[in-house]
């Protein structure tokens, strides 16, 4: 059984029909078509043998398909058996076991083969099996080192096991980087907002074309001050980032201005004294007994009911 | 109680209140209702006290008991409906006097009140012995419209989870809205306050929290407060909500409260409060008067800051995180303001309020000076001075200390105003703000006079007097010494300083108006003398004559010299000898006022004159406006070398008139100078853009400020890309924000924004990168959008074609794309206070107005809905107000007015009316289809009865009515029955005042043709009244509709109006600066008619008499009805509390009285 036939089984459906109409140009396709045609002839012969005088095309086709599947399965199975026993080419016994495995009575085979009314079919036209295109080889294949015998398989292409330097020189030009960052951010924002506008309710500035400049509809919220006052997660994130890696002073020369607004250094000072959410609660906890604030005192239990 | 001991203070009441208990048992957030009782302990000060008058509004009163005895009472609130239904009067003069009368009728300072309680006869005997009376009143409030504000977000969960809260609010003394009391700043007493609230809530109120006790079912708790320091009822407040509690880490007696989830912001925002405390205590050398202090941050606040005894209620929107730059100084200012008001909080009478406001404003100014620096302080003083001067010149004088002799209307100290200043409740909000502003400026004038040291000593003296008085627990007659009064204040000043500030007080306190100077000079080379001429305008409205010293500073080549000139009656010219000869050749440094010596390029100077610049009243020690003429180079020198920020700012505004390369250079230099105060530099940006526009044909080089901005904020290697944001230097930050906004105002020869400026701004937006910044860039981005807005110019349109996407200008398309993206991003990542949405909405309105996109109000309507952040709503409403004016849309006007009536947020209602006044759809001098009878009736109803729950809103409505229709009967109304009214007293005949529109029109015509002042016209009419009336009768005989009638008459007038008939056309013909959001149309006040005035007076006289009669009736009724059963009484009272007409109170028609 020819392996390529097995391999090409999947593509048969595609190429099998309408071979006439389609100009089958590639040699691989011609090869498969020839095989297929032979199978059809076989099926037809068998039908004739069985006494049919004519058959619908669809029937022939179906039977061809079945036969092909059967043969393919035998081939696949036989190959599996042979590989199971660490060989590379199936032997007769592999095939026999396969047939038995598939529920075929092997003993009847010789009788059947020698039956009298057997029709002789011409061999399929000789066509060259398609040449599998060689994998594109990249780089020089390594030769075997001396301790490995020559019959062992060759090394694969170097790119499969060697780190290949494919990156380009990173763009370090400041202008380009900024340009890229800006464009990227803008694209992301635009895509995101467009998506939101597409999927949700929108408002429009134009009456004639409501899809131009779609605005995400304004939706009132029950507690509007929360979203307006609390910093968004993104901002918090950036704040953390800048906190951890102190902002590099790109404007060092400009910061020496003498006339700094007096209130704001104060703010910074206090920020450093009171880092966000750090100090206050802990002092509160530790000095709870020290702080005497009426709002922190426990709520008293009601006294025994008394008359007013 | 011997009242004679109280020197100078006569209580208007026949009793003294010593203690009051307020107990609120139940607060229902679902139903928005409150149930409670009050108990007032009073000492009668007259022998037969049989009636007690208290203040109470909108409370439903169930029962009143005096010393355990049921007492009958009458509830009558004449302010519910000022003028009666049947009245067809529609002129504002009538309304204002009726409103003043109504407020006076329940004025606690005159001993009146809405609630009159009859003391049971059993107690009369006791009253004779002047024994204590306890007045116990049970009351409830159901969905209060004023006084208490409920915020109940519509989400899932319990009330605490929803963040529902309630707080008290009001304009001046408004405590009567939420419990019965003596609602006066002059009646002090000690307090016991009890509030029972849900266990998950906190009740914050005045005084010390003594204890918190669970109720028996453990589901509620009661907060017990005691306020041992005598306090006036208007200083009592309450806030209940699921607040997060933060004890101040520096001062444990200070507690902060905020709504759930905002604690991190609260921590940051309150981290510097202790510094303010320390500052005030230090300068006043006096401890904070209360033993604790509480700050509460609430949503939907009435005002940003309101101060009460030992607590302040703030808007929650003042809270901010550490990333926000712009809000930080604002919040600090608000806190400082609130604290300043804590030290002085009660005055003897309305007339003394200026002392309170003045002192708190003054010490707040001292805080500003200390914290934000002298530059900021002087800048602020200049700003405030400009504000008050502009207001007074436009609207007429602001009187700090009005005296009302006899209360007759004739003696009205402010006849130019359309409201009475006698009561805080009749004051327009804008006037009140200006009043506060003037008060603190006058305090500063006093400081200039007697030195700061003495000033602080005076304050200290007043405070220690008050604290001694308050510590005398059982001598309530001493408490009146806690009340501040003009008299005591002035006496203290003269004691401490030994100086007589009488003339100063007379000029600025007892008299309204400001001074307007015009100055010019000439240099007399021969005599080496500067001949200075200072003229005054004291005839136009809002001005007064100034006589006294004035300081003039002359910067000469040899130094700066101060001269004090006397402004006298007739001397206009003053000779000032110069110290230096003109000698420009010598290279010598020039000494400045502050001792600094600088090199100057003197080539620009006049070779003959040694004068560099001259300043009049440099210390702002007069409330004045100075228009001074000096050469452009002098202004330029002043800008460059004068170190006082006020002088620099004055120079900048003067330079606008000199668009020359030299001015350009001076401004550019200032912009670059980092030592210069940042606000001056910001102002220079705008001046530079105006100069550039004036010089457009000769302008050399790149657009103004572009290269400067590039140098300061863009990358060295690629000048078209802005550096990644780093706002660590706040001055640069503010400059970076301002410059693009100013640049966008540049125009080229075609009156368009130059292409490279627009691209530049678009690039700024594109390359804006805030990832490495520790501060938020939301304000910066908002300003960039504003810059885009500023760059817009009117679209070229061919015969009013419909605006479509296809014919959108390419530049506008880019702008619109940015705005769309910003606005949409804001939905996903909202910015602090939604600044970006606010800017975008303004931009969209500007696009509409300039005809780039179709004018459409629906977007703004959706953003104006309740449920958006308040800043966004205001911005949207602003756009709608503008739309209403431009499109003359009756629908939108209705929509706005309905919102005024129904919106849950008081601040928004107030703002709508305020914005409508600022940018009115039409005015009394313009004709409009919007002006019709229905609108007049609607507005009349709004101010007459629709706004009785909020004094401020009512005054806003009055303002709007005034702006739209003026003082007289609106011209669009049909004429009422014609009639002459004979005023027998004044012996003249006048037309029925309801026909006044014609008169007004007539006056207007007159005032156009000749420059008669109001008095002149009056004279004219009185003189020639025969002919005048005859003329009018003739007019009236014509069967024309009144509207058309007016039309013909106003014709001449309207031609002078700037507004052309079609708005669309006007937009096209307009110069290409963007259409200002609010065109400030000069509201030329319709000249008021003297005769009409007198008529009103007359009319009122009658009204008063009638009232008196009715009063008598009422008392008779009451005597009769004493013994009626309670059931009926309650019924009657309910009906009164909820009946709309004050008449119901007078002509008591309840069953109990009819029999």
Short mmCIF file of C-alpha atoms in Angstrom, two decimals, chain A residues 173-194 196-197 202-239 241-243 245-271 273-281 283-284 287 290-306 308, chain B residues 37 153-155 162-163 202-205 209-216 218 221 225 245-247 249-250 252 254-255 257 259-262 265 267-268 271-272 275 294 299 316-317 319 321-323 329 332 371-373 375 674-678 712 715-718 720-726 728-731 734 762 765-769 771-776 803-805 808 813 816-818 820-821 823-825 827-834 844 852-856 859 862-863 866-869:
data_model
loop_
_atom_site.label_atom_id
_atom_site.label_comp_id
_atom_site.label_asym_id
_atom_site.label_seq_id
_atom_site.Cartn_x
_atom_site.Cartn_y
_atom_site.Cartn_z
CA UNK A 173 15.11 58.01 18.23
CA UNK A 174 13.16 60.00 20.80
CA UNK A 175 10.89 61.63 18.29
CA UNK A 176 9.86 58.35 16.74
CA UNK A 177 9.23 56.77 20.10
CA UNK A 178 7.01 59.59 21.21
CA UNK A 179 5.27 59.62 17.89
CA UNK A 180 4.63 55.93 18.14
CA UNK A 181 3.44 56.06 21.72
CA UNK A 182 1.10 58.89 20.91
CA UNK A 183 -0.32 57.21 17.85
CA UNK A 184 -0.70 53.93 19.62
CA UNK A 185 -2.51 55.46 22.54
CA UNK A 186 -4.73 57.47 20.30
CA UNK A 187 -5.58 54.40 18.22
CA UNK A 188 -6.39 52.39 21.28
CA UNK A 189 -8.55 55.13 22.68
CA UNK A 190 -10.33 55.68 19.45
CA UNK A 191 -10.96 51.99 18.92
CA UNK A 192 -12.17 51.59 22.45
CA UNK A 193 -14.49 54.53 22.38
CA UNK A 194 -15.80 53.58 18.96
CA UNK A 196 -18.29 51.48 23.29
CA UNK A 197 -20.23 53.82 21.09
CA UNK A 202 -25.19 57.08 21.55
CA UNK A 203 -25.91 60.72 21.03
CA UNK A 204 -25.14 62.56 17.88
CA UNK A 205 -24.16 66.05 16.97
CA UNK A 206 -25.55 65.86 13.47
CA UNK A 207 -29.04 65.11 12.44
CA UNK A 208 -28.25 63.94 8.93
CA UNK A 209 -25.62 61.41 9.85
CA UNK A 210 -25.97 60.01 13.28
CA UNK A 211 -23.00 57.73 12.88
CA UNK A 212 -20.55 60.57 12.44
CA UNK A 213 -18.85 61.53 15.68
CA UNK A 214 -20.90 59.24 17.88
CA UNK A 215 -20.91 60.24 21.51
CA UNK A 216 -21.47 57.68 24.20
CA UNK A 217 -24.77 58.65 25.74
CA UNK A 218 -24.63 60.48 29.03
CA UNK A 219 -26.00 58.28 31.74
CA UNK A 220 -26.85 59.73 35.10
CA UNK A 221 -25.55 57.84 38.07
CA UNK A 222 -27.05 57.56 41.52
CA UNK A 223 -23.94 58.80 43.27
CA UNK A 224 -22.20 61.02 40.75
CA UNK A 225 -19.62 62.46 43.10
CA UNK A 226 -17.84 59.17 43.61
CA UNK A 227 -16.59 58.77 40.09
CA UNK A 228 -15.89 62.46 39.80
CA UNK A 229 -13.80 62.74 42.92
CA UNK A 230 -12.05 59.43 43.40
CA UNK A 231 -8.99 58.95 41.25
CA UNK A 232 -9.48 56.29 38.61
CA UNK A 233 -7.62 53.04 38.90
CA UNK A 234 -5.38 54.05 36.05
CA UNK A 235 -4.35 57.18 37.84
CA UNK A 236 -3.70 55.31 41.05
CA UNK A 237 -1.58 52.89 39.12
CA UNK A 238 0.53 55.57 37.56
CA UNK A 239 0.83 57.24 40.92
CA UNK A 241 4.63 53.73 39.52
CA UNK A 242 5.93 57.24 39.79
CA UNK A 243 6.20 56.87 43.51
CA UNK A 245 10.66 55.15 40.64
CA UNK A 246 11.15 58.77 41.44
CA UNK A 247 10.37 60.91 38.51
CA UNK A 248 13.53 61.67 36.63
CA UNK A 249 14.01 65.35 36.53
CA UNK A 250 13.78 66.22 32.94
CA UNK A 251 13.21 69.84 33.72
CA UNK A 252 15.88 70.24 36.31
CA UNK A 253 17.00 73.55 34.98
CA UNK A 254 13.48 74.94 35.06
CA UNK A 255 12.85 73.89 38.60
CA UNK A 256 15.24 76.35 40.06
CA UNK A 257 12.71 79.11 39.69
CA UNK A 258 12.85 81.24 42.76
CA UNK A 259 9.23 82.18 42.97
CA UNK A 260 7.64 78.90 43.89
CA UNK A 261 4.12 79.26 45.19
CA UNK A 262 4.45 79.13 48.87
CA UNK A 263 1.58 76.82 49.58
CA UNK A 264 2.63 73.97 47.51
CA UNK A 265 5.92 72.96 48.99
CA UNK A 266 3.87 72.75 52.13
CA UNK A 267 1.66 70.25 50.44
CA UNK A 268 4.59 68.13 49.54
CA UNK A 269 5.93 68.26 52.99
CA UNK A 270 2.65 67.08 54.33
CA UNK A 271 2.38 64.39 51.75
CA UNK A 273 4.44 63.22 56.49
CA UNK A 274 1.19 61.54 55.72
CA UNK A 275 1.69 58.99 53.00
CA UNK A 276 -1.61 57.89 51.53
CA UNK A 277 -3.55 55.73 53.93
CA UNK A 278 -0.46 54.69 55.81
CA UNK A 279 0.16 56.56 58.97
CA UNK A 280 -3.14 57.81 60.20
CA UNK A 281 -4.97 54.58 60.88
CA UNK A 283 -1.53 55.90 64.88
CA UNK A 284 -5.21 55.80 65.52
CA UNK A 287 -3.06 55.64 70.32
CA UNK A 290 -4.75 58.31 74.06
CA UNK A 291 -7.16 59.95 71.65
CA UNK A 292 -10.28 60.85 73.50
CA UNK A 293 -12.71 61.76 70.83
CA UNK A 294 -16.39 61.45 71.61
CA UNK A 295 -17.08 59.96 68.20
CA UNK A 296 -14.71 57.08 68.84
CA UNK A 297 -16.20 56.17 72.18
CA UNK A 298 -18.34 53.07 72.25
CA UNK A 299 -22.06 53.54 72.08
CA UNK A 300 -23.65 53.08 75.47
CA UNK A 301 -26.29 50.50 76.17
CA UNK A 302 -29.65 51.92 77.04
CA UNK A 303 -30.30 52.32 80.71
CA UNK A 304 -33.18 50.69 82.36
CA UNK A 305 -36.32 52.24 81.06
CA UNK A 306 -37.08 55.33 82.97
CA UNK A 308 -39.52 61.04 81.36
CA UNK B 37 -39.88 68.74 69.72
CA UNK B 153 -29.37 58.10 46.14
CA UNK B 154 -31.61 55.77 44.22
CA UNK B 155 -29.66 52.51 44.50
CA UNK B 162 -26.77 54.06 49.78
CA UNK B 163 -24.94 56.95 51.35
CA UNK B 202 -23.85 59.48 62.69
CA UNK B 203 -25.53 62.70 63.74
CA UNK B 204 -23.13 65.64 63.77
CA UNK B 205 -24.28 68.83 65.38
CA UNK B 209 -21.09 65.19 72.03
CA UNK B 210 -21.76 64.08 75.57
CA UNK B 211 -22.84 60.56 74.93
CA UNK B 212 -24.30 58.20 72.40
CA UNK B 213 -26.87 55.74 73.62
CA UNK B 214 -28.63 52.90 71.88
CA UNK B 215 -32.39 52.82 71.95
CA UNK B 216 -33.98 49.84 73.63
CA UNK B 218 -30.67 48.53 69.70
CA UNK B 221 -28.87 55.46 68.74
CA UNK B 225 -25.04 67.28 72.35
CA UNK B 245 -15.04 59.49 60.85
CA UNK B 246 -11.53 60.86 60.87
CA UNK B 247 -10.06 62.27 64.03
CA UNK B 249 -4.13 63.40 63.74
CA UNK B 250 -2.76 66.74 64.93
CA UNK B 252 -7.74 65.29 68.58
CA UNK B 254 -11.18 68.16 65.70
CA UNK B 255 -13.19 65.53 63.87
CA UNK B 257 -16.70 63.50 58.50
CA UNK B 259 -19.39 60.21 52.90
CA UNK B 260 -18.51 56.53 52.46
CA UNK B 261 -15.53 55.70 50.26
CA UNK B 262 -14.06 59.16 50.40
CA UNK B 265 -9.49 62.04 50.08
CA UNK B 267 -7.28 62.41 54.98
CA UNK B 268 -5.37 64.25 52.36
CA UNK B 271 -3.95 67.27 56.50
CA UNK B 272 -3.19 70.98 56.82
CA UNK B 275 -1.98 74.98 60.42
CA UNK B 294 -16.25 69.32 63.28
CA UNK B 299 -23.24 66.11 48.67
CA UNK B 316 -18.00 67.13 49.29
CA UNK B 317 -16.61 68.35 46.00
CA UNK B 319 -12.24 66.88 48.71
CA UNK B 321 -6.48 63.54 46.26
CA UNK B 322 -2.79 64.38 46.32
CA UNK B 323 -2.66 64.24 42.55
CA UNK B 329 -5.42 76.00 47.01
CA UNK B 332 -7.50 75.40 51.53
CA UNK B 371 0.29 80.91 53.31
CA UNK B 372 0.22 81.94 49.70
CA UNK B 373 2.56 84.89 49.95
CA UNK B 375 2.01 88.51 45.86
CA UNK B 674 10.76 83.17 36.26
CA UNK B 675 11.02 85.53 39.20
CA UNK B 676 7.81 87.15 38.15
CA UNK B 677 4.57 86.16 39.86
CA UNK B 678 2.88 83.45 37.85
CA UNK B 712 9.99 76.19 27.82
CA UNK B 715 11.86 68.71 23.78
CA UNK B 716 15.17 70.15 22.79
CA UNK B 717 15.74 67.58 20.05
CA UNK B 718 12.30 67.70 18.49
CA UNK B 720 7.29 70.04 17.83
CA UNK B 721 6.85 67.51 20.60
CA UNK B 722 6.00 68.57 24.11
CA UNK B 723 7.93 67.03 26.97
CA UNK B 724 6.20 64.36 28.98
CA UNK B 725 4.25 66.07 31.71
CA UNK B 726 6.01 66.96 34.89
CA UNK B 728 6.40 69.49 39.92
CA UNK B 729 6.95 73.19 39.37
CA UNK B 730 3.52 74.71 39.76
CA UNK B 731 4.37 78.03 38.18
CA UNK B 734 0.05 77.17 35.30
CA UNK B 762 -3.53 69.57 18.20
CA UNK B 765 -3.02 67.07 22.64
CA UNK B 766 -1.56 64.30 20.56
CA UNK B 767 1.75 64.13 22.37
CA UNK B 768 0.39 64.76 25.82
CA UNK B 769 1.85 62.05 28.00
CA UNK B 771 2.39 58.49 32.51
CA UNK B 772 5.42 59.66 34.41
CA UNK B 773 3.69 62.50 36.23
CA UNK B 774 2.78 62.33 39.87
CA UNK B 775 -0.02 64.83 39.30
CA UNK B 776 -3.18 64.48 37.33
CA UNK B 803 -25.19 72.01 8.84
CA UNK B 804 -24.16 68.56 7.75
CA UNK B 805 -21.20 66.32 8.26
CA UNK B 808 -17.72 70.39 7.79
CA UNK B 813 -13.42 68.16 11.76
CA UNK B 816 -14.52 67.75 16.63
CA UNK B 817 -12.71 64.46 16.49
CA UNK B 818 -10.62 65.38 19.50
CA UNK B 820 -15.55 63.38 20.62
CA UNK B 821 -12.67 61.24 21.75
CA UNK B 823 -15.81 63.16 25.81
CA UNK B 824 -16.08 59.45 25.18
CA UNK B 825 -12.94 58.63 27.10
CA UNK B 827 -17.12 57.99 30.23
CA UNK B 828 -14.59 55.22 30.67
CA UNK B 829 -12.00 57.04 32.74
CA UNK B 830 -13.68 60.01 34.37
CA UNK B 831 -11.40 62.88 35.31
CA UNK B 832 -11.42 64.72 38.61
CA UNK B 833 -14.59 66.80 38.87
CA UNK B 834 -15.25 65.83 35.24
CA UNK B 844 -19.68 71.84 21.56
CA UNK B 852 -20.19 74.58 12.42
CA UNK B 853 -22.61 72.01 13.68
CA UNK B 854 -26.36 72.25 13.95
CA UNK B 855 -27.54 74.12 16.98
CA UNK B 856 -29.27 71.56 19.12
CA UNK B 859 -27.21 66.88 24.20
CA UNK B 862 -29.22 65.09 28.81
CA UNK B 863 -26.09 66.31 30.60
CA UNK B 866 -30.07 65.22 37.85
CA UNK B 867 -27.55 62.46 38.41
CA UNK B 868 -24.60 63.97 36.66
CA UNK B 869 -21.79 65.62 38.53
#
